[in-house]
Each structure stands twice: as structure tokens, then as C-alpha cells.
């Protein structure tokens, strides 16, 4: 007890001393100001020497590397994460609240699938642009949101805003049961099954067969896109693709997300979002699934074990996770693909990024930042208008659409 009292007294005396020094220092002795300036200088030194770095550029072929350095200069520029918010979890959590949501007016289209289901597509046709007034040859960008995302996510809206300035048309692929439409069959979606994506890509290409066609996928949307490209090789109408914050190895992602702090911040919330979709479509799904059992899941892994892997016919959830992991299909990609990841992304741990596989494929480029989190990449003092991911997206899709033929000549 005596020791505790002495500690409390010492803490109080130290607090009073520091308060008086800062108060006096600002207007008198300068000791407090020196402390503040010293801390600021130390923080600035740490930020400039440790945090602000050029991304690692891992490219399997010299041609794609030269192409990116010429037409996508952001891949070689120093990335300056937001000074007061550079840690991965902070970037991930704050991005949706900090960045503005551009106003985008969509036209919706529902397309039927072979099994009797339907897919919701949100179109931004950009008919008023003067760069590509002919809709038949206007470049088209297909956008794939994340696990529970829709066309209203801020990162999707920013991609559309940048595409609008370039004169391009955008179409957002909303996964079944997520975009607000009715679920007609007891089937939703997963990262491994690419049937719906193939349906969408063929549908969009058939509508505008002469238009240059590029895709961009974010998080699970990026995983799905890589899995599709690995399966199709060159048998795709896409000229190129951009992948942002993909989870490359699902087992490793699950392990990281199940760490206590990450479970509290991300895992449990996403699980409840997935369960909310189940509740919304309960009248269709309860014919084949034990909904009450699914609603007791406390993590994404438990949800996938009780629902996703069962729905798509996998013997176990481990079988599903291996099939869903896009790291196994990097070697089979045969069109130019740029992949942006932050090494501090808790959804996609850095040690699981397929660096060696990318080095063996001349069509794949990895851009790896030290910081940035999951779909974060905030930069600047007050990053409301644009992120590093937005800049990469704009430069890359423009490069592929307007200069893509150069890759073949390199």
C-alpha cells in the first residue's frame, strides 16, 4: 500500500512538473516548447526514414516493368501515408469516414443466370463525355467490390469518378443478394466460384464488342478476378486488370483476422454483415440450410464452414479455402495485371503474398507498400479526395486502354 501511495505521488508530481514546464515554456523558459519541438523532430525523422518509402515493384517480365514505369509512374514514387494515420488498422478503419463519396447516378440492369438466379449490374454510361462520344467504342471498366460491398462503396465511387474524367464507361458487378435485389435461388457467392463473373464479362463484352475492356477488383472482388483470370488464361475479352488489397492465401488471412484485436475490429463485424444478408433472404435459403446454425457463427471462418463451403459443395472448409486462394493461380495469368497490396494489411498478411510466383510470370506486377492497410492507402494531411490506390487505378487503366499495345512490342 505504501509503495502504491509513493507511486501515485510521484506520478502526480511529474504530471504537475510537465504541465508547468509546457505552460511556462511556451511563454517563458522555452523548456516545454523544446520538448514539443523535440518530439516533433523525432516523429518527423521516424516518419521520413521508416514510414514514407517507395513501394516494392515485383515484375516477372522486363516489358511490363518498363511499361509501368513509363505510363504508371506512381508505382515508383514514394508513398507518403497520412502523417497522423499511417498504421494499417487505422488506415483501414478511417478511410470510409474520411474520404468523400462522389455523387454517381447509375442505371440498373438485372441479368439472368443459367440456374435461374439474377445478377444486379449498376451502369455508369458516361454518355456526356466528349472524349468517347461513340458508345460502341467507349472503353468499359468492370468494377468488383469486396466481400460485403456494393456499387455505393466510396472506393468504387472514386474509381468511377476517375474513369469519368477519362471518358470511360463503368459497370459494377454486385454479387448475388448484396446489391438489394431479391435472391431467386438458394445460392449467393464465394471467392472460388467464377461462374457469375464469367456470365457478367461475356454479357458486357457482347453488348460492346468493339470497346476496350478492363476490370478492377477490390479485396474479395480482386480474389475472384484473379481466380477467373487464372482459369481462363488468354480466353478472356479483358485487356488487363487491376487488383487491390486481395487476400492471397485464405488460410493465412483467416489466422490473422482471428487474432483478438483483429477479431474485435474487423472479423466479428464482417461476420454479422454476412449473417444480415442471410436473414434478409431467409425465406429462400432456409429450404436448404440450417439458418439458426449459421447465425451462431462468430467468425468468417465459422460462417464459411457452416454456409459458404456447404453451399458450393466442398467436402470441407479447408477444401474451399484452398480453392479460393488466388495465390495458386498467379502462374496461369496471361494478360497484364497490376496488384497493389500493403504489407501491413491484416486481411492479407505480407508473408502470404505470392512474390515468387509473380517473379515467374511476365504478365503480373506486384506493387507492395510498407503501410496502407486494407483498401486504405490514405495519403496527404487530410485525404478526402484521393488515395494512392485511386492514383494507381487511374494511371493503370489509362495505360492499358491507350497504350496497351506497347507491352506486346517490348
Short mmCIF file of N, CA and C in Angstrom, two decimals, residues 179-329:
data_model
loop_
_atom_site.label_atom_id
_atom_site.label_comp_id
_atom_site.label_asym_id
_atom_site.label_seq_id
_atom_site.Cartn_x
_atom_site.Cartn_y
_atom_site.Cartn_z
N UNK A 179 -26.64 -6.52 -53.67
CA UNK A 179 -26.98 -5.22 -54.25
C UNK A 179 -28.39 -4.74 -53.99
N UNK A 180 -29.17 -5.46 -53.19
CA UNK A 180 -30.51 -5.02 -52.88
C UNK A 180 -31.59 -5.77 -53.62
N UNK A 181 -31.22 -6.57 -54.63
CA UNK A 181 -32.22 -7.31 -55.40
C UNK A 181 -32.61 -8.59 -54.68
N UNK A 182 -33.69 -9.19 -55.09
CA UNK A 182 -34.16 -10.42 -54.48
C UNK A 182 -33.26 -11.59 -54.87
N UNK A 183 -33.06 -12.49 -53.93
CA UNK A 183 -32.34 -13.73 -54.20
C UNK A 183 -33.36 -14.76 -54.69
N UNK A 184 -33.22 -15.18 -55.94
CA UNK A 184 -34.23 -16.05 -56.54
C UNK A 184 -33.95 -17.53 -56.31
N UNK A 185 -32.69 -17.87 -56.05
CA UNK A 185 -32.31 -19.27 -55.81
C UNK A 185 -31.48 -19.34 -54.54
N UNK A 186 -31.40 -20.50 -53.88
CA UNK A 186 -30.62 -20.62 -52.64
C UNK A 186 -29.12 -20.68 -52.91
N UNK A 187 -28.60 -19.63 -53.53
CA UNK A 187 -27.18 -19.54 -53.82
C UNK A 187 -26.76 -18.09 -53.78
N UNK A 188 -25.63 -17.84 -53.12
CA UNK A 188 -25.10 -16.48 -53.07
C UNK A 188 -23.80 -16.41 -53.89
N UNK A 189 -22.65 -16.33 -53.23
CA UNK A 189 -21.39 -16.16 -53.97
C UNK A 189 -20.23 -16.58 -53.09
N UNK A 190 -19.07 -16.76 -53.73
CA UNK A 190 -17.84 -17.03 -52.99
C UNK A 190 -16.66 -16.64 -53.87
N UNK A 191 -15.47 -16.62 -53.27
CA UNK A 191 -14.27 -16.18 -54.00
C UNK A 191 -13.79 -17.21 -55.00
N UNK A 192 -14.20 -18.47 -54.86
CA UNK A 192 -13.68 -19.53 -55.73
C UNK A 192 -14.54 -19.74 -56.97
N UNK A 193 -15.84 -19.54 -56.86
CA UNK A 193 -16.73 -19.82 -57.99
C UNK A 193 -16.82 -18.62 -58.90
N UNK A 194 -16.35 -18.78 -60.14
CA UNK A 194 -16.27 -17.65 -61.08
C UNK A 194 -17.39 -17.66 -62.12
N UNK A 195 -18.38 -18.52 -61.95
CA UNK A 195 -19.43 -18.64 -62.97
C UNK A 195 -20.18 -17.33 -63.18
N UNK A 196 -20.58 -16.67 -62.10
CA UNK A 196 -21.31 -15.40 -62.24
C UNK A 196 -20.44 -14.34 -62.90
N UNK A 197 -19.17 -14.28 -62.52
CA UNK A 197 -18.27 -13.31 -63.13
C UNK A 197 -18.10 -13.58 -64.62
N UNK A 198 -17.98 -14.83 -65.00
CA UNK A 198 -17.88 -15.16 -66.42
C UNK A 198 -19.14 -14.73 -67.16
N UNK A 199 -20.30 -14.94 -66.54
CA UNK A 199 -21.56 -14.51 -67.15
C UNK A 199 -21.58 -13.01 -67.37
N UNK A 200 -21.14 -12.26 -66.37
CA UNK A 200 -21.12 -10.80 -66.46
C UNK A 200 -20.15 -10.32 -67.53
N UNK A 201 -18.94 -10.87 -67.53
CA UNK A 201 -17.92 -10.44 -68.50
C UNK A 201 -18.40 -10.72 -69.93
N UNK A 202 -18.96 -11.88 -70.16
CA UNK A 202 -19.45 -12.20 -71.51
C UNK A 202 -20.62 -11.31 -71.90
N UNK A 203 -21.49 -11.02 -70.94
CA UNK A 203 -22.64 -10.15 -71.20
C UNK A 203 -22.20 -8.75 -71.59
N UNK A 204 -21.29 -8.17 -70.81
CA UNK A 204 -20.82 -6.81 -71.09
C UNK A 204 -20.06 -6.77 -72.41
N UNK A 205 -19.23 -7.76 -72.66
CA UNK A 205 -18.47 -7.78 -73.91
C UNK A 205 -19.39 -7.92 -75.12
N UNK A 206 -20.43 -8.71 -75.00
CA UNK A 206 -21.37 -8.87 -76.11
C UNK A 206 -22.15 -7.60 -76.39
N UNK A 207 -22.36 -6.79 -75.36
CA UNK A 207 -23.05 -5.51 -75.55
C UNK A 207 -22.17 -4.52 -76.30
N UNK A 208 -20.87 -4.52 -76.00
CA UNK A 208 -19.94 -3.57 -76.62
C UNK A 208 -18.69 -4.33 -77.08
N UNK A 209 -18.80 -5.15 -78.11
CA UNK A 209 -17.68 -6.00 -78.53
C UNK A 209 -16.48 -5.23 -79.06
N UNK A 210 -16.68 -4.00 -79.51
CA UNK A 210 -15.57 -3.22 -80.07
C UNK A 210 -14.91 -2.32 -79.03
N UNK A 211 -15.46 -2.25 -77.85
CA UNK A 211 -14.93 -1.34 -76.83
C UNK A 211 -13.80 -2.00 -76.05
N UNK A 212 -12.71 -1.28 -75.80
CA UNK A 212 -11.66 -1.81 -74.92
C UNK A 212 -12.25 -2.13 -73.56
N UNK A 213 -11.83 -3.24 -72.97
CA UNK A 213 -12.48 -3.78 -71.78
C UNK A 213 -11.42 -4.11 -70.73
N UNK A 214 -11.53 -3.48 -69.56
CA UNK A 214 -10.59 -3.67 -68.45
C UNK A 214 -11.40 -3.90 -67.17
N UNK A 215 -10.85 -4.63 -66.22
CA UNK A 215 -11.54 -4.89 -64.95
C UNK A 215 -10.66 -4.50 -63.77
N UNK A 216 -11.32 -4.14 -62.66
CA UNK A 216 -10.62 -3.84 -61.41
C UNK A 216 -11.40 -4.48 -60.26
N UNK A 217 -10.70 -5.25 -59.42
CA UNK A 217 -11.34 -5.91 -58.29
C UNK A 217 -10.70 -5.50 -56.98
N UNK A 218 -11.54 -5.33 -55.97
CA UNK A 218 -11.07 -4.88 -54.66
C UNK A 218 -11.36 -5.95 -53.62
N UNK A 219 -10.35 -6.29 -52.82
CA UNK A 219 -10.49 -7.27 -51.74
C UNK A 219 -11.01 -8.60 -52.30
N UNK A 220 -12.18 -9.09 -51.83
CA UNK A 220 -12.67 -10.35 -52.37
C UNK A 220 -12.97 -10.24 -53.87
N UNK A 221 -13.36 -9.05 -54.32
CA UNK A 221 -13.55 -8.85 -55.76
C UNK A 221 -12.27 -9.06 -56.53
N UNK A 222 -11.14 -8.67 -55.95
CA UNK A 222 -9.85 -8.92 -56.56
C UNK A 222 -9.48 -10.39 -56.55
N UNK A 223 -9.80 -11.07 -55.47
CA UNK A 223 -9.55 -12.51 -55.39
C UNK A 223 -10.34 -13.25 -56.47
N UNK A 224 -11.60 -12.90 -56.60
CA UNK A 224 -12.45 -13.52 -57.61
C UNK A 224 -11.92 -13.27 -59.01
N UNK A 225 -11.45 -12.04 -59.25
CA UNK A 225 -10.94 -11.69 -60.57
C UNK A 225 -9.66 -12.45 -60.90
N UNK A 226 -8.77 -12.60 -59.93
CA UNK A 226 -7.54 -13.37 -60.16
C UNK A 226 -7.87 -14.83 -60.43
N UNK A 227 -8.80 -15.39 -59.67
CA UNK A 227 -9.19 -16.78 -59.89
C UNK A 227 -9.80 -16.98 -61.28
N UNK A 228 -10.58 -16.00 -61.72
CA UNK A 228 -11.13 -16.06 -63.08
C UNK A 228 -10.02 -16.01 -64.12
N UNK A 229 -9.10 -15.08 -63.97
CA UNK A 229 -8.02 -14.93 -64.96
C UNK A 229 -7.11 -16.15 -64.98
N UNK A 230 -6.90 -16.75 -63.81
CA UNK A 230 -6.08 -17.96 -63.77
C UNK A 230 -6.73 -19.13 -64.48
N UNK A 231 -8.05 -19.17 -64.46
CA UNK A 231 -8.78 -20.26 -65.12
C UNK A 231 -8.89 -20.03 -66.63
N UNK A 232 -9.01 -18.79 -67.05
CA UNK A 232 -9.30 -18.52 -68.47
C UNK A 232 -8.06 -18.26 -69.30
N UNK A 233 -6.95 -17.85 -68.67
CA UNK A 233 -5.76 -17.54 -69.45
C UNK A 233 -6.01 -16.43 -70.45
N UNK A 234 -5.73 -16.71 -71.71
CA UNK A 234 -5.98 -15.69 -72.75
C UNK A 234 -7.41 -15.71 -73.26
N UNK A 235 -8.20 -16.67 -72.83
CA UNK A 235 -9.57 -16.79 -73.31
C UNK A 235 -10.50 -15.86 -72.54
N UNK A 236 -10.16 -14.57 -72.57
CA UNK A 236 -10.96 -13.54 -71.92
C UNK A 236 -10.96 -12.29 -72.79
N UNK A 237 -12.07 -11.57 -72.83
CA UNK A 237 -12.10 -10.32 -73.59
C UNK A 237 -11.41 -9.17 -72.87
N UNK A 238 -10.99 -9.38 -71.62
CA UNK A 238 -10.33 -8.32 -70.87
C UNK A 238 -8.93 -8.06 -71.41
N UNK A 239 -8.57 -6.78 -71.52
CA UNK A 239 -7.22 -6.41 -71.94
C UNK A 239 -6.24 -6.37 -70.78
N UNK A 240 -6.75 -6.13 -69.60
CA UNK A 240 -5.91 -6.04 -68.42
C UNK A 240 -6.78 -5.97 -67.18
N UNK A 241 -6.13 -6.02 -66.01
CA UNK A 241 -6.88 -6.00 -64.76
C UNK A 241 -6.03 -5.39 -63.65
N UNK A 242 -6.72 -4.71 -62.73
CA UNK A 242 -6.08 -4.15 -61.54
C UNK A 242 -6.68 -4.82 -60.31
N UNK A 243 -5.83 -5.24 -59.39
CA UNK A 243 -6.25 -5.97 -58.20
C UNK A 243 -5.79 -5.19 -56.97
N UNK A 244 -6.73 -4.87 -56.08
CA UNK A 244 -6.39 -4.06 -54.91
C UNK A 244 -6.73 -4.81 -53.61
N UNK A 245 -5.74 -4.92 -52.74
CA UNK A 245 -5.91 -5.49 -51.40
C UNK A 245 -6.54 -6.88 -51.43
N UNK A 246 -6.12 -7.71 -52.36
CA UNK A 246 -6.63 -9.08 -52.42
C UNK A 246 -6.05 -9.90 -51.27
N UNK A 247 -6.86 -10.81 -50.76
CA UNK A 247 -6.36 -11.78 -49.79
C UNK A 247 -5.80 -12.97 -50.56
N UNK A 248 -4.49 -13.13 -50.59
CA UNK A 248 -3.87 -14.09 -51.50
C UNK A 248 -3.94 -15.52 -50.99
N UNK A 249 -3.84 -15.71 -49.70
CA UNK A 249 -3.85 -17.05 -49.12
C UNK A 249 -4.89 -17.05 -48.00
N UNK A 250 -6.04 -17.67 -48.24
CA UNK A 250 -7.19 -17.52 -47.36
C UNK A 250 -6.92 -18.09 -45.97
N UNK A 251 -6.18 -19.18 -45.88
CA UNK A 251 -5.85 -19.73 -44.56
C UNK A 251 -5.09 -18.71 -43.72
N UNK A 252 -4.10 -18.05 -44.32
CA UNK A 252 -3.30 -17.07 -43.60
C UNK A 252 -4.13 -15.85 -43.24
N UNK A 253 -5.01 -15.44 -44.14
CA UNK A 253 -5.90 -14.32 -43.84
C UNK A 253 -6.78 -14.64 -42.65
N UNK A 254 -7.32 -15.84 -42.61
CA UNK A 254 -8.21 -16.26 -41.52
C UNK A 254 -7.46 -16.26 -40.18
N UNK A 255 -6.23 -16.75 -40.20
CA UNK A 255 -5.44 -16.80 -38.97
C UNK A 255 -5.20 -15.39 -38.43
N UNK A 256 -4.82 -14.47 -39.31
CA UNK A 256 -4.55 -13.09 -38.90
C UNK A 256 -5.81 -12.41 -38.39
N UNK A 257 -6.91 -12.61 -39.08
CA UNK A 257 -8.16 -11.96 -38.68
C UNK A 257 -8.73 -12.53 -37.39
N UNK A 258 -8.26 -13.70 -36.97
CA UNK A 258 -8.76 -14.30 -35.74
C UNK A 258 -7.93 -13.92 -34.52
N UNK A 259 -6.88 -13.13 -34.70
CA UNK A 259 -6.16 -12.59 -33.55
C UNK A 259 -7.10 -11.64 -32.81
N UNK A 260 -7.03 -11.62 -31.48
CA UNK A 260 -8.06 -10.92 -30.70
C UNK A 260 -8.41 -9.51 -31.15
N UNK A 261 -7.41 -8.65 -31.34
CA UNK A 261 -7.74 -7.27 -31.69
C UNK A 261 -8.34 -7.18 -33.09
N UNK A 262 -7.86 -8.02 -34.01
CA UNK A 262 -8.41 -8.00 -35.37
C UNK A 262 -9.81 -8.61 -35.40
N UNK A 263 -10.06 -9.59 -34.54
CA UNK A 263 -11.41 -10.16 -34.46
C UNK A 263 -12.39 -9.09 -33.99
N UNK A 264 -11.98 -8.31 -33.00
CA UNK A 264 -12.86 -7.25 -32.46
C UNK A 264 -13.09 -6.16 -33.50
N UNK A 265 -12.03 -5.75 -34.18
CA UNK A 265 -12.13 -4.61 -35.10
C UNK A 265 -12.77 -4.96 -36.44
N UNK A 266 -12.54 -6.18 -36.93
CA UNK A 266 -12.94 -6.49 -38.30
C UNK A 266 -13.77 -7.77 -38.44
N UNK A 267 -13.26 -8.86 -37.87
CA UNK A 267 -13.82 -10.18 -38.15
C UNK A 267 -15.28 -10.29 -37.71
N UNK A 268 -15.56 -9.93 -36.48
CA UNK A 268 -16.91 -10.07 -35.96
C UNK A 268 -17.90 -9.20 -36.73
N UNK A 269 -17.47 -7.98 -37.06
CA UNK A 269 -18.35 -7.07 -37.81
C UNK A 269 -18.70 -7.63 -39.18
N UNK A 270 -17.70 -8.11 -39.91
CA UNK A 270 -17.96 -8.67 -41.24
C UNK A 270 -18.83 -9.92 -41.15
N UNK A 271 -18.62 -10.70 -40.10
CA UNK A 271 -19.46 -11.89 -39.91
C UNK A 271 -20.92 -11.50 -39.73
N UNK A 272 -21.17 -10.47 -38.94
CA UNK A 272 -22.55 -10.01 -38.73
C UNK A 272 -23.15 -9.45 -40.01
N UNK A 273 -22.32 -8.82 -40.85
CA UNK A 273 -22.82 -8.33 -42.13
C UNK A 273 -23.24 -9.48 -43.04
N UNK A 274 -22.43 -10.53 -43.07
CA UNK A 274 -22.77 -11.72 -43.85
C UNK A 274 -24.05 -12.37 -43.32
N UNK A 275 -24.19 -12.42 -42.01
CA UNK A 275 -25.37 -13.01 -41.41
C UNK A 275 -26.62 -12.17 -41.67
N UNK A 276 -26.44 -10.85 -41.74
CA UNK A 276 -27.58 -9.98 -42.04
C UNK A 276 -28.14 -10.28 -43.43
N UNK A 277 -27.25 -10.59 -44.37
CA UNK A 277 -27.71 -10.96 -45.72
C UNK A 277 -28.47 -12.28 -45.68
N UNK A 278 -28.01 -13.21 -44.85
CA UNK A 278 -28.72 -14.49 -44.70
C UNK A 278 -30.12 -14.25 -44.15
N UNK A 279 -30.23 -13.40 -43.15
CA UNK A 279 -31.53 -13.08 -42.57
C UNK A 279 -32.46 -12.45 -43.59
N UNK A 280 -31.90 -11.56 -44.41
CA UNK A 280 -32.71 -10.87 -45.42
C UNK A 280 -33.30 -11.84 -46.45
N UNK A 281 -32.56 -12.90 -46.74
CA UNK A 281 -33.02 -13.87 -47.74
C UNK A 281 -33.37 -15.21 -47.11
N UNK A 282 -33.74 -15.18 -45.85
CA UNK A 282 -34.00 -16.42 -45.11
C UNK A 282 -35.07 -17.27 -45.79
N UNK A 283 -36.10 -16.65 -46.32
CA UNK A 283 -37.22 -17.41 -46.90
C UNK A 283 -36.78 -18.27 -48.08
N UNK A 284 -35.69 -17.90 -48.74
CA UNK A 284 -35.18 -18.69 -49.86
C UNK A 284 -34.14 -19.70 -49.37
N UNK A 285 -33.28 -19.28 -48.45
CA UNK A 285 -32.15 -20.12 -48.04
C UNK A 285 -32.54 -21.22 -47.05
N UNK A 286 -33.56 -20.99 -46.24
CA UNK A 286 -33.89 -21.97 -45.21
C UNK A 286 -34.40 -23.30 -45.76
N UNK A 287 -34.69 -23.33 -47.05
CA UNK A 287 -35.11 -24.58 -47.67
C UNK A 287 -33.96 -25.59 -47.74
N UNK A 288 -32.72 -25.07 -47.74
CA UNK A 288 -31.56 -25.96 -47.88
C UNK A 288 -30.55 -25.86 -46.74
N UNK A 289 -30.66 -24.83 -45.90
CA UNK A 289 -29.63 -24.60 -44.89
C UNK A 289 -30.26 -24.41 -43.51
N UNK A 290 -29.48 -24.77 -42.49
CA UNK A 290 -29.88 -24.56 -41.11
C UNK A 290 -29.51 -23.13 -40.74
N UNK A 291 -30.44 -22.23 -40.88
CA UNK A 291 -30.16 -20.80 -40.69
C UNK A 291 -29.76 -20.50 -39.24
N UNK A 292 -30.41 -21.12 -38.28
CA UNK A 292 -30.08 -20.87 -36.88
C UNK A 292 -28.63 -21.26 -36.58
N UNK A 293 -28.18 -22.35 -37.19
CA UNK A 293 -26.79 -22.79 -37.01
C UNK A 293 -25.83 -21.77 -37.62
N UNK A 294 -26.16 -21.25 -38.77
CA UNK A 294 -25.32 -20.25 -39.44
C UNK A 294 -25.25 -18.97 -38.62
N UNK A 295 -26.35 -18.58 -38.01
CA UNK A 295 -26.40 -17.33 -37.25
C UNK A 295 -25.60 -17.39 -35.95
N UNK A 296 -25.16 -18.57 -35.56
CA UNK A 296 -24.35 -18.71 -34.35
C UNK A 296 -22.85 -18.57 -34.64
N UNK A 297 -22.49 -18.42 -35.90
CA UNK A 297 -21.07 -18.26 -36.26
C UNK A 297 -20.51 -16.97 -35.67
N UNK A 298 -19.31 -17.03 -35.14
CA UNK A 298 -18.67 -15.88 -34.51
C UNK A 298 -17.48 -15.35 -35.31
N UNK A 299 -17.19 -15.97 -36.44
CA UNK A 299 -16.07 -15.52 -37.27
C UNK A 299 -16.38 -15.85 -38.72
N UNK A 300 -15.61 -15.26 -39.63
CA UNK A 300 -15.80 -15.53 -41.05
C UNK A 300 -15.52 -17.00 -41.34
N UNK A 301 -14.50 -17.58 -40.68
CA UNK A 301 -14.19 -18.98 -40.91
C UNK A 301 -15.36 -19.87 -40.48
N UNK A 302 -15.96 -19.58 -39.34
CA UNK A 302 -17.11 -20.36 -38.89
C UNK A 302 -18.29 -20.19 -39.85
N UNK A 303 -18.49 -18.97 -40.35
CA UNK A 303 -19.56 -18.73 -41.32
C UNK A 303 -19.33 -19.54 -42.59
N UNK A 304 -18.09 -19.52 -43.08
CA UNK A 304 -17.78 -20.27 -44.30
C UNK A 304 -17.92 -21.78 -44.08
N UNK A 305 -17.55 -22.25 -42.89
CA UNK A 305 -17.67 -23.67 -42.58
C UNK A 305 -19.13 -24.11 -42.56
N UNK A 306 -20.00 -23.26 -42.02
CA UNK A 306 -21.41 -23.61 -41.85
C UNK A 306 -22.26 -23.30 -43.08
N UNK A 307 -21.76 -22.38 -43.94
CA UNK A 307 -22.61 -21.95 -45.06
C UNK A 307 -21.91 -21.99 -46.41
N UNK A 308 -20.87 -21.17 -46.60
CA UNK A 308 -20.29 -20.99 -47.93
C UNK A 308 -19.76 -22.29 -48.52
N UNK A 309 -18.93 -23.00 -47.77
CA UNK A 309 -18.35 -24.24 -48.31
C UNK A 309 -19.42 -25.30 -48.56
N UNK A 310 -20.46 -25.31 -47.73
CA UNK A 310 -21.56 -26.26 -47.91
C UNK A 310 -22.35 -25.92 -49.16
N UNK A 311 -22.64 -24.64 -49.34
CA UNK A 311 -23.44 -24.20 -50.48
C UNK A 311 -22.79 -24.58 -51.81
N UNK A 312 -21.46 -24.48 -51.89
CA UNK A 312 -20.77 -24.75 -53.15
C UNK A 312 -20.21 -26.17 -53.23
N UNK A 313 -20.62 -27.03 -52.31
CA UNK A 313 -20.35 -28.46 -52.45
C UNK A 313 -18.96 -28.92 -52.11
N UNK A 314 -18.23 -28.19 -51.27
CA UNK A 314 -16.89 -28.61 -50.90
C UNK A 314 -16.96 -29.64 -49.76
N UNK A 315 -16.10 -30.65 -49.78
CA UNK A 315 -16.12 -31.67 -48.70
C UNK A 315 -15.87 -31.06 -47.32
N UNK A 316 -14.95 -30.10 -47.26
CA UNK A 316 -14.65 -29.40 -46.01
C UNK A 316 -14.37 -27.94 -46.32
N UNK A 317 -14.33 -27.13 -45.27
CA UNK A 317 -13.99 -25.73 -45.47
C UNK A 317 -12.55 -25.55 -45.92
N UNK A 318 -11.67 -26.46 -45.51
CA UNK A 318 -10.27 -26.39 -45.96
C UNK A 318 -10.17 -26.55 -47.47
N UNK A 319 -10.99 -27.44 -48.03
CA UNK A 319 -11.01 -27.61 -49.48
C UNK A 319 -11.45 -26.30 -50.15
N UNK A 320 -12.46 -25.67 -49.58
CA UNK A 320 -12.92 -24.39 -50.14
C UNK A 320 -11.84 -23.33 -50.04
N UNK A 321 -11.20 -23.21 -48.89
CA UNK A 321 -10.20 -22.16 -48.72
C UNK A 321 -9.02 -22.33 -49.67
N UNK A 322 -8.63 -23.56 -49.92
CA UNK A 322 -7.54 -23.75 -50.87
C UNK A 322 -7.96 -23.34 -52.27
N UNK A 323 -9.17 -23.70 -52.67
CA UNK A 323 -9.66 -23.37 -54.00
C UNK A 323 -9.88 -21.87 -54.15
N UNK A 324 -10.21 -21.19 -53.05
CA UNK A 324 -10.48 -19.75 -53.11
C UNK A 324 -9.22 -18.91 -53.10
N UNK A 325 -8.07 -19.49 -52.70
CA UNK A 325 -6.83 -18.72 -52.56
C UNK A 325 -6.23 -18.42 -53.93
N UNK A 326 -6.20 -17.17 -54.35
CA UNK A 326 -5.71 -16.84 -55.70
C UNK A 326 -4.21 -17.00 -55.89
N UNK A 327 -3.47 -17.19 -54.81
CA UNK A 327 -2.02 -17.35 -54.96
C UNK A 327 -1.68 -18.55 -55.84
N UNK A 328 -2.58 -19.53 -55.91
CA UNK A 328 -2.32 -20.73 -56.70
C UNK A 328 -2.53 -20.51 -58.20
N UNK A 329 -3.12 -19.38 -58.58
CA UNK A 329 -3.45 -19.17 -60.00
C UNK A 329 -2.66 -18.03 -60.64
#
